[in-house]
PDB file of C-alpha atoms in Angstrom:
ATOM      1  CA  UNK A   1     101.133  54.690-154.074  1.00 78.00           C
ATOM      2  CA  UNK A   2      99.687  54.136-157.369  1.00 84.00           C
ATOM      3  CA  UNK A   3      95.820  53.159-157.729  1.00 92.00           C
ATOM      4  CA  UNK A   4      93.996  52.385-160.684  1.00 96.00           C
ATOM      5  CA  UNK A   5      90.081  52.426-160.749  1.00 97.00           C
ATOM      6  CA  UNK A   6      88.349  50.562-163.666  1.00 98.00           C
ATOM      7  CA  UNK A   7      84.768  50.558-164.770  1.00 98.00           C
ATOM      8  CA  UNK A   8      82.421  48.697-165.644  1.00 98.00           C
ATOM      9  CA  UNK A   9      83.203  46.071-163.656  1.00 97.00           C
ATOM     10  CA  UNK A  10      81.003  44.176-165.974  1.00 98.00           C
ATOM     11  CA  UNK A  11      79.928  44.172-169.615  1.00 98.00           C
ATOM     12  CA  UNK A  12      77.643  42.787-171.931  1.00 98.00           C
ATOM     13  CA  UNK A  13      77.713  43.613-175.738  1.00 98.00           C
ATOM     14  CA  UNK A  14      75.669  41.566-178.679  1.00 98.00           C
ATOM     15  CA  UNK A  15      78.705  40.379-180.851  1.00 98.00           C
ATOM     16  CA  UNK A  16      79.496  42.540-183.611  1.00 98.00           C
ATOM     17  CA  UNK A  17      78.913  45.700-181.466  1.00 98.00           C
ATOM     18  CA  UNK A  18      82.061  47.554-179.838  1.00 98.00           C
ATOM     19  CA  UNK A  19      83.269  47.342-176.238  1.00 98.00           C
ATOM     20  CA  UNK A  20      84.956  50.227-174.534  1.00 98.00           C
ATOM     21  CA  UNK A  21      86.553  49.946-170.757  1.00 98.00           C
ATOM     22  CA  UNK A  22      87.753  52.771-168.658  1.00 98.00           C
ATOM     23  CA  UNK A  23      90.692  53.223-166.300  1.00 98.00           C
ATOM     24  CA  UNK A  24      91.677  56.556-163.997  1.00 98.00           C
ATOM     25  CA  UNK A  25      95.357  56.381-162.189  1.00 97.00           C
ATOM     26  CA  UNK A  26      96.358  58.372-159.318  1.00 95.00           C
ATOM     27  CA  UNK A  27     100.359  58.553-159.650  1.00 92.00           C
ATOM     28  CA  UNK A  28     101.428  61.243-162.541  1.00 92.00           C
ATOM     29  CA  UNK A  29     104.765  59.633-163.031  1.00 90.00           C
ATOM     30  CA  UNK A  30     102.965  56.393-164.371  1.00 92.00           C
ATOM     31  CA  UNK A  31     104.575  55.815-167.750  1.00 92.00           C
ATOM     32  CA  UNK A  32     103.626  52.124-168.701  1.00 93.00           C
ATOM     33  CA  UNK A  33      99.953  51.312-169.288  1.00 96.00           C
ATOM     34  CA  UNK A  34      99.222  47.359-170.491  1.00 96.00           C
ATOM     35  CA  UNK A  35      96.150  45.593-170.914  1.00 98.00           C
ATOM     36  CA  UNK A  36      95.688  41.863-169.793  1.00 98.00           C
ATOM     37  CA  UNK A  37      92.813  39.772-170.716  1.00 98.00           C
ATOM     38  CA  UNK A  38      92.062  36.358-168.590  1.00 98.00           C
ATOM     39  CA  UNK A  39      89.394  33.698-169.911  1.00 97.00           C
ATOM     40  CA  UNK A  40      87.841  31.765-167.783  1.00 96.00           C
ATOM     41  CA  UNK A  41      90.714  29.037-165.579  1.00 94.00           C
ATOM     42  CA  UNK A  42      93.054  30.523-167.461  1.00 96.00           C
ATOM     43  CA  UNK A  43      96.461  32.895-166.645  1.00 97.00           C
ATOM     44  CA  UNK A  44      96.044  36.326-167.786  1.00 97.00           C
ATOM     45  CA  UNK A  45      97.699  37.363-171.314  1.00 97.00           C
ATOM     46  CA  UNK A  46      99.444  40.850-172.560  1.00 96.00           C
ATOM     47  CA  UNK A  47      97.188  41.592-174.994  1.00 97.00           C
ATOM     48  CA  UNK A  48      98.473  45.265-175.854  1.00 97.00           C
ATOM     49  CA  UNK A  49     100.256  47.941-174.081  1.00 95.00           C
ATOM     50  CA  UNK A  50     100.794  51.627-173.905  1.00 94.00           C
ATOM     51  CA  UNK A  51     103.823  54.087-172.831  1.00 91.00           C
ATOM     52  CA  UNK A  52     103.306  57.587-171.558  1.00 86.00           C
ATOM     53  CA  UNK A  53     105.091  58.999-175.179  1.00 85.00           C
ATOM     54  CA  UNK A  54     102.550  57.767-177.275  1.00 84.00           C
ATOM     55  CA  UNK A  55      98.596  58.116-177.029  1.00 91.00           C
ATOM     56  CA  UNK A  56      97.141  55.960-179.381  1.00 95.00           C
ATOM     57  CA  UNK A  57      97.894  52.677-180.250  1.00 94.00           C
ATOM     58  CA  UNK A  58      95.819  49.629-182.309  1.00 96.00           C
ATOM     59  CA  UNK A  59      96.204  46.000-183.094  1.00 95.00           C
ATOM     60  CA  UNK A  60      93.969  44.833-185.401  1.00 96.00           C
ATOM     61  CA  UNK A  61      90.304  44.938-183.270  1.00 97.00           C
ATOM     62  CA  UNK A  62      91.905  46.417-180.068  1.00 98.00           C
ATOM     63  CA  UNK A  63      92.982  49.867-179.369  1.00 98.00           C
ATOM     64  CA  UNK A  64      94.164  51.781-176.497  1.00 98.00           C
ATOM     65  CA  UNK A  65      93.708  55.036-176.207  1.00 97.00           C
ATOM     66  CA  UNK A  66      96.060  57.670-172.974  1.00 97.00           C
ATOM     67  CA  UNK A  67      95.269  61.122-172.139  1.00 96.00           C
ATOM     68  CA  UNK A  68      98.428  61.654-169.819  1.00 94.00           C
ATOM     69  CA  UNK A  69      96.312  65.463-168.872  1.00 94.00           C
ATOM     70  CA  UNK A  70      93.232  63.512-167.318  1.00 95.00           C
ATOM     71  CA  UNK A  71      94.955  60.575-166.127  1.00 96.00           C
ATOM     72  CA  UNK A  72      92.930  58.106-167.970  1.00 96.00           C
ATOM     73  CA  UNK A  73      93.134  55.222-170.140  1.00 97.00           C
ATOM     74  CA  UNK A  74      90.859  52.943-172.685  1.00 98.00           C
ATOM     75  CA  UNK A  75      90.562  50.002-174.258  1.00 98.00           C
ATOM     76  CA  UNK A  76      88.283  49.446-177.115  1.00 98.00           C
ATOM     77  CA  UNK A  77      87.512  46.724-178.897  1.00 98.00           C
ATOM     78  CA  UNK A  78      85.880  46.532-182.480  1.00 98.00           C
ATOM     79  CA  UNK A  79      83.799  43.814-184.074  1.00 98.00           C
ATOM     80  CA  UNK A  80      83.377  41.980-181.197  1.00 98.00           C
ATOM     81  CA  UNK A  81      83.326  38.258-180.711  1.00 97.00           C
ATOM     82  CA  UNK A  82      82.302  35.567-178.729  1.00 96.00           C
ATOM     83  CA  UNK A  83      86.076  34.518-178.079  1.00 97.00           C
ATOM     84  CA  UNK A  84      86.257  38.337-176.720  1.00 98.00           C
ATOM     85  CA  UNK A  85      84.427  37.113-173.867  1.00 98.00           C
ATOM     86  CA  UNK A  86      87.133  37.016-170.723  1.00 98.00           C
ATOM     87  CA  UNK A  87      88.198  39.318-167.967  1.00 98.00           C
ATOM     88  CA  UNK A  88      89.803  42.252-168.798  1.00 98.00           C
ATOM     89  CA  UNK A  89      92.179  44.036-166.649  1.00 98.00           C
ATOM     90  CA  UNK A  90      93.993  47.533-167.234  1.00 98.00           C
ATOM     91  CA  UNK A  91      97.381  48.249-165.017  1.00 96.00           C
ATOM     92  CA  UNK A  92     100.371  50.804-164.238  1.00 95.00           C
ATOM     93  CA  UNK A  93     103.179  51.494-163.383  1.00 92.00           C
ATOM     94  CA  UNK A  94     105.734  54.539-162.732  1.00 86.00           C
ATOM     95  CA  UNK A  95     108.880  52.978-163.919  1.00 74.00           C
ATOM     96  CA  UNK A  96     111.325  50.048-164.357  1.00 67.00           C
ATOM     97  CA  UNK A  97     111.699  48.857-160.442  1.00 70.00           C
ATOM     98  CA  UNK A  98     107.842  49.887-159.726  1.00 70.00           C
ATOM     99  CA  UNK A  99     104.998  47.413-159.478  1.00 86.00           C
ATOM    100  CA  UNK A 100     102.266  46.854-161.625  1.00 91.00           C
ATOM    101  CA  UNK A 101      99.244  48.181-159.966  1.00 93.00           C
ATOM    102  CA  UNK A 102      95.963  46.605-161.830  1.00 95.00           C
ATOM    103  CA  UNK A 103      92.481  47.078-161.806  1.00 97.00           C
ATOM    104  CA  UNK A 104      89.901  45.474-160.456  1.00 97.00           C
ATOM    105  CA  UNK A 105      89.092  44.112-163.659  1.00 97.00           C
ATOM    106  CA  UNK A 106      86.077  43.980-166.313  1.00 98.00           C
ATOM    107  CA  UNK A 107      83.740  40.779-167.094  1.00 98.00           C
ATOM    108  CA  UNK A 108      83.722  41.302-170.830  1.00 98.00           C
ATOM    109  CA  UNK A 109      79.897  38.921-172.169  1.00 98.00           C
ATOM    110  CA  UNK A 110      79.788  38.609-175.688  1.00 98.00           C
ATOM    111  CA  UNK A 111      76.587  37.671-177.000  1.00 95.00           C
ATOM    112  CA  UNK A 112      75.835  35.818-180.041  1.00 89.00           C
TER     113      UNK A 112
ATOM    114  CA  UNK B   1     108.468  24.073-173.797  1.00 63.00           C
ATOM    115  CA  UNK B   2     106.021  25.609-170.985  1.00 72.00           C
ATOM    116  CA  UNK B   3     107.141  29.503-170.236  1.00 93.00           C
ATOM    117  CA  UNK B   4     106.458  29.271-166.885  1.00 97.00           C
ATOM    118  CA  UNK B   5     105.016  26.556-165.076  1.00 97.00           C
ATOM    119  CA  UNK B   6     104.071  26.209-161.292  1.00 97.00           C
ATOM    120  CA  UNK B   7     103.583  23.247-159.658  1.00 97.00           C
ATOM    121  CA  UNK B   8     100.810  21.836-158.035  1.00 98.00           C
ATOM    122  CA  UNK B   9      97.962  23.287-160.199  1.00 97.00           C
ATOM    123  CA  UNK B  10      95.545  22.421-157.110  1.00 98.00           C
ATOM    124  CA  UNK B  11      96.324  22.306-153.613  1.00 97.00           C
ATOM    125  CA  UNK B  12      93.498  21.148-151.443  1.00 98.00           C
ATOM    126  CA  UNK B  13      94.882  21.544-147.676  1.00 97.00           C
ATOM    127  CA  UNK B  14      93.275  22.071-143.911  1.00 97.00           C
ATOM    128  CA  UNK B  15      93.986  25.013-141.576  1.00 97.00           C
ATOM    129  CA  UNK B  16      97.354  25.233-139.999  1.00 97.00           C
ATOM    130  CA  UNK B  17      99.495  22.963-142.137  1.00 98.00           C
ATOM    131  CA  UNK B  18     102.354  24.335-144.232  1.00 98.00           C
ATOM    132  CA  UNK B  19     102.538  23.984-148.043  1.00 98.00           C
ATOM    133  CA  UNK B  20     105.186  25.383-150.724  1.00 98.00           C
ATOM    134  CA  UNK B  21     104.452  26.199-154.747  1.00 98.00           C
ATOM    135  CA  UNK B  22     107.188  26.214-157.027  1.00 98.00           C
ATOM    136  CA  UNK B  23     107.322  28.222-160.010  1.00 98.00           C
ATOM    137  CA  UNK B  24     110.105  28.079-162.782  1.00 98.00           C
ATOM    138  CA  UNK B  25     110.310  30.419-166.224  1.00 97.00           C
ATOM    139  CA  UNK B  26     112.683  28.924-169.192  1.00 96.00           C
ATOM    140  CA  UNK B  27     112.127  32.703-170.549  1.00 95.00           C
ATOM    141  CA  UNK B  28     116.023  33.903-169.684  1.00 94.00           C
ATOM    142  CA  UNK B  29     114.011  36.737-167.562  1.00 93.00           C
ATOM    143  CA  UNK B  30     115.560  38.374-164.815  1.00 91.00           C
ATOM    144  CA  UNK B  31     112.446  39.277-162.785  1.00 92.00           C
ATOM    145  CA  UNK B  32     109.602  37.113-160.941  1.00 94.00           C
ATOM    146  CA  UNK B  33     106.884  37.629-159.204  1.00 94.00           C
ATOM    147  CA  UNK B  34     103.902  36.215-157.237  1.00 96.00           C
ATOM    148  CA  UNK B  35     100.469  37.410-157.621  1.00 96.00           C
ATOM    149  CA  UNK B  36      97.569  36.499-155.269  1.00 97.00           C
ATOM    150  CA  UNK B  37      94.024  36.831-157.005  1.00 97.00           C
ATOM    151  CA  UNK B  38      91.307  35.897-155.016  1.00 94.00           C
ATOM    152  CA  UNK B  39      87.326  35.452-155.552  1.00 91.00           C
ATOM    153  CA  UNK B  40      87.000  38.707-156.602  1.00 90.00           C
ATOM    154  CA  UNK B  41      89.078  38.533-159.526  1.00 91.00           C
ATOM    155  CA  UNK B  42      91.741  40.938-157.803  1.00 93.00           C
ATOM    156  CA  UNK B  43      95.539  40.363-159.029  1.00 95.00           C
ATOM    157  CA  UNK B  44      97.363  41.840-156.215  1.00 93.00           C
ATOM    158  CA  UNK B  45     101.533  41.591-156.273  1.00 93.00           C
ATOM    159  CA  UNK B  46     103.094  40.088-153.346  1.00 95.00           C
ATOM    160  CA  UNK B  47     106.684  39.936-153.819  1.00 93.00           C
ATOM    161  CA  UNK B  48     108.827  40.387-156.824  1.00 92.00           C
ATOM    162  CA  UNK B  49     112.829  39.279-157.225  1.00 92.00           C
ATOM    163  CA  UNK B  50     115.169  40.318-159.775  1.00 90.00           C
ATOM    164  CA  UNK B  51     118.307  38.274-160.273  1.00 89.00           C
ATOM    165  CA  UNK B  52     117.436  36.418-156.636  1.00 87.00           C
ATOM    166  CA  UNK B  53     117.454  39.576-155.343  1.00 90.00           C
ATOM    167  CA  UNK B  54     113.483  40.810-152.815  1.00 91.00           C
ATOM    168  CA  UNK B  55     112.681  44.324-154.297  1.00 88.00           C
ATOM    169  CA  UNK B  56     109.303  44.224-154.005  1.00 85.00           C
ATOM    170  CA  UNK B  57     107.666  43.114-150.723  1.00 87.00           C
ATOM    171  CA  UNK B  58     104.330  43.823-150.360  1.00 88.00           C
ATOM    172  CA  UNK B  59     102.213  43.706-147.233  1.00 82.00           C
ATOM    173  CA  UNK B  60     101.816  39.944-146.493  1.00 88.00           C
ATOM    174  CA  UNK B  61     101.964  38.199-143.730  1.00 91.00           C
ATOM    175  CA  UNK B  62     105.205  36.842-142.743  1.00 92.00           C
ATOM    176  CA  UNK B  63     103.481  33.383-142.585  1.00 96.00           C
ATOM    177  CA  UNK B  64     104.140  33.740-146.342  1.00 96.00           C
ATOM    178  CA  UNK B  65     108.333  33.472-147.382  1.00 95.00           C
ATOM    179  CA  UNK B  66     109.349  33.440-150.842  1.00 95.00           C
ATOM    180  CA  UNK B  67     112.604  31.637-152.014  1.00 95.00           C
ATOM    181  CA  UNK B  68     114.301  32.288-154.773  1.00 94.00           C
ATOM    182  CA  UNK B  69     117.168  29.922-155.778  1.00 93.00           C
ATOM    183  CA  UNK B  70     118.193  31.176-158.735  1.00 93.00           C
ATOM    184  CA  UNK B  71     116.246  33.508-161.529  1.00 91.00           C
ATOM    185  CA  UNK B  72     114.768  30.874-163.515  1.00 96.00           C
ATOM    186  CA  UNK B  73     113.119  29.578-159.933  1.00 96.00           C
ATOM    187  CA  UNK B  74     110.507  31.204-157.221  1.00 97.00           C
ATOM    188  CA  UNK B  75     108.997  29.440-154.509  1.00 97.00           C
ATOM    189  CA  UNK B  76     106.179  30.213-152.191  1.00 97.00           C
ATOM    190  CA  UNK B  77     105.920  28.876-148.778  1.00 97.00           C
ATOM    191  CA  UNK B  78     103.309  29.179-146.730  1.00 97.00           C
ATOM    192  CA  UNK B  79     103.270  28.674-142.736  1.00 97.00           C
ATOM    193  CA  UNK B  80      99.838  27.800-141.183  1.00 97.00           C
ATOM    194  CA  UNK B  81      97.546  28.073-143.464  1.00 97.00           C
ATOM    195  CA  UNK B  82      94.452  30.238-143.036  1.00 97.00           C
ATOM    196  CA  UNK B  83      90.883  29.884-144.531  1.00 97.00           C
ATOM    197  CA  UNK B  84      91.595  33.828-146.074  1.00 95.00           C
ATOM    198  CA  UNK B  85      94.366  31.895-147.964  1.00 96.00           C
ATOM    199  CA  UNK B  86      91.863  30.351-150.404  1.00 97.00           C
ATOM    200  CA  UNK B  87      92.782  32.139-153.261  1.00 97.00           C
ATOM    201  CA  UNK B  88      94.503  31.270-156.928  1.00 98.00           C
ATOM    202  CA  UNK B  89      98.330  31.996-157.021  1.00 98.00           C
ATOM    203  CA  UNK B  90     100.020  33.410-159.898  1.00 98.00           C
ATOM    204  CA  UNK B  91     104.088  33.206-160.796  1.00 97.00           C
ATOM    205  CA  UNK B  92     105.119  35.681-163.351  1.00 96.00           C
ATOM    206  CA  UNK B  93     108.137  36.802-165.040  1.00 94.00           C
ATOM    207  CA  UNK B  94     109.799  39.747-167.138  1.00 92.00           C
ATOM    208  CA  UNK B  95     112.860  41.281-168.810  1.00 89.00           C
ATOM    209  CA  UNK B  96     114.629  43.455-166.768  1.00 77.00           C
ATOM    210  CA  UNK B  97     113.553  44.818-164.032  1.00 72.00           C
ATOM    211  CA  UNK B  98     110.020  44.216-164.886  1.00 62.00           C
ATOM    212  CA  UNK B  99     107.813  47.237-164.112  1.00 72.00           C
ATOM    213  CA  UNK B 100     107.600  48.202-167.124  1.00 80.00           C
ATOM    214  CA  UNK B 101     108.039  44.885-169.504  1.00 85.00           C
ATOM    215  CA  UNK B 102     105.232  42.507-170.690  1.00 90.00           C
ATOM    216  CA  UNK B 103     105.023  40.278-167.522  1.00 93.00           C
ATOM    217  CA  UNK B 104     104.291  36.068-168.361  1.00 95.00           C
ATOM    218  CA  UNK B 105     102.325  34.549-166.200  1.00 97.00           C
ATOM    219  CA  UNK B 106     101.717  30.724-164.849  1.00 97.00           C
ATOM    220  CA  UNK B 107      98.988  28.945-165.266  1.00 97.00           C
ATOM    221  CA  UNK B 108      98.045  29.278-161.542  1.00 98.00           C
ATOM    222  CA  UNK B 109      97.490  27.163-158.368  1.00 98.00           C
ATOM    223  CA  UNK B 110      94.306  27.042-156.872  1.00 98.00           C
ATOM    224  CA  UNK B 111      94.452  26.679-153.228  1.00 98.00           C
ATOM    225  CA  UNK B 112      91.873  26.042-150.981  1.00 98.00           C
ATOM    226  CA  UNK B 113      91.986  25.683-147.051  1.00 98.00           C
ATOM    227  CA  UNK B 114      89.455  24.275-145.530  1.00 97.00           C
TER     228      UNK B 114
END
């Protein structure tokens, strides 16, 4: 089955600075790569998403970036804030009826 | 006008009793699911329905039986409870079949055996 490997597992960036987190999956037929963020007691949130036809994509401060060849993913995230500080998690999947296989997450620390 | 809600948001039980969460999504989705994240952070599926229907079962322990009345509704139930248990629960729902939709999750349900 699929598995997903993320790193760091944590991070600490002085606000203002960028914050980049890596993902590797196993399964070539993964097609749907999104990114949930969780603060702290909270549920986690879609906060963008990728599919396998497409290798860039950005929303406002928060881009994610595919190379389908290496079998990795990114998330970056510009300007940050101290609201950017939360649990990130990356994820995939192969197709429609598959499961979403996440990460093991990132602990995103903004500093003011 | 809560997406999806589970009820209780705490559950504070002892070893060997039973207990049930209920989840319900006013989304019109078709698919559901319950996640299991524990200390660790980890979000690991556990089952998934689509339309009432089990296609995704992962390996749990058959102390744990979902129930899923219709699609707007998934229940957990949980036979003696074990201190491994301790965990936060997660419902979730999404269009279609779901693996490859944005999925909406609950606000959780903390659980702790003791």
């Amino acid at each position: 089955g699929e598995n997903v490997e993320q790193h760091p597992s944590t991070l600490s960036v002085q606000e203002g600075d960028s914050a980049v987190i890596k993902c590797t999956y196993s399964d070539s037929a993964s097609n749907y790569f999104p990114w949930y963020k969780q603060e702290l007691g909270k549920r986690p949130q879609l906060i963008i998403d990728i599919r396998s036809n497409v290798g860039e994509k950005k929303d406002q401060r928060i881009a994610v970036t595919l190379n389908k060849t290496a079998k990795h993913f990114s998330l970056h995230i510009t300007e940050t804030q101290p609201e950017d500080s939360a649990v990130y998690f990356c994820a995939a999947s192969r197709n429609s009826w598959g499961k979403l296989q996440f990460g093991a997450g990132t602990q995103v620390v903004v500093t003011p | 006008d809560t997406a999806v809600s589970q009820t209780p948001k705490y559950l504070v039980t002892q070893m060997g009793n039973d207990k049930s969460i209920k989840c319900e999504q006013n989304l019109g989705h078709d698919t559901m699911y319950w996640y299991k994240q524990d200390s660790k952070k980890f979000l690991k599926i556990m089952f998934s329905y689509n339309n009432k229907e089990l296609i995704i079962n992962e390996t749990v322990p058959n102390r744990f039986s979902p129930k899923s009345p219709d699609k707007a509704h998934l229940n957990l139930h949980i036979n003696s409870l074990e201190l491994g248990d301790s965990a936060v629960y997660f419902c979730a729902s999404s269009q279609g079949t779901g693996g490859n939709n944005e999925q909406f999750f609950g606000p959780g349900t903390r659980l702790t055996v003791l």
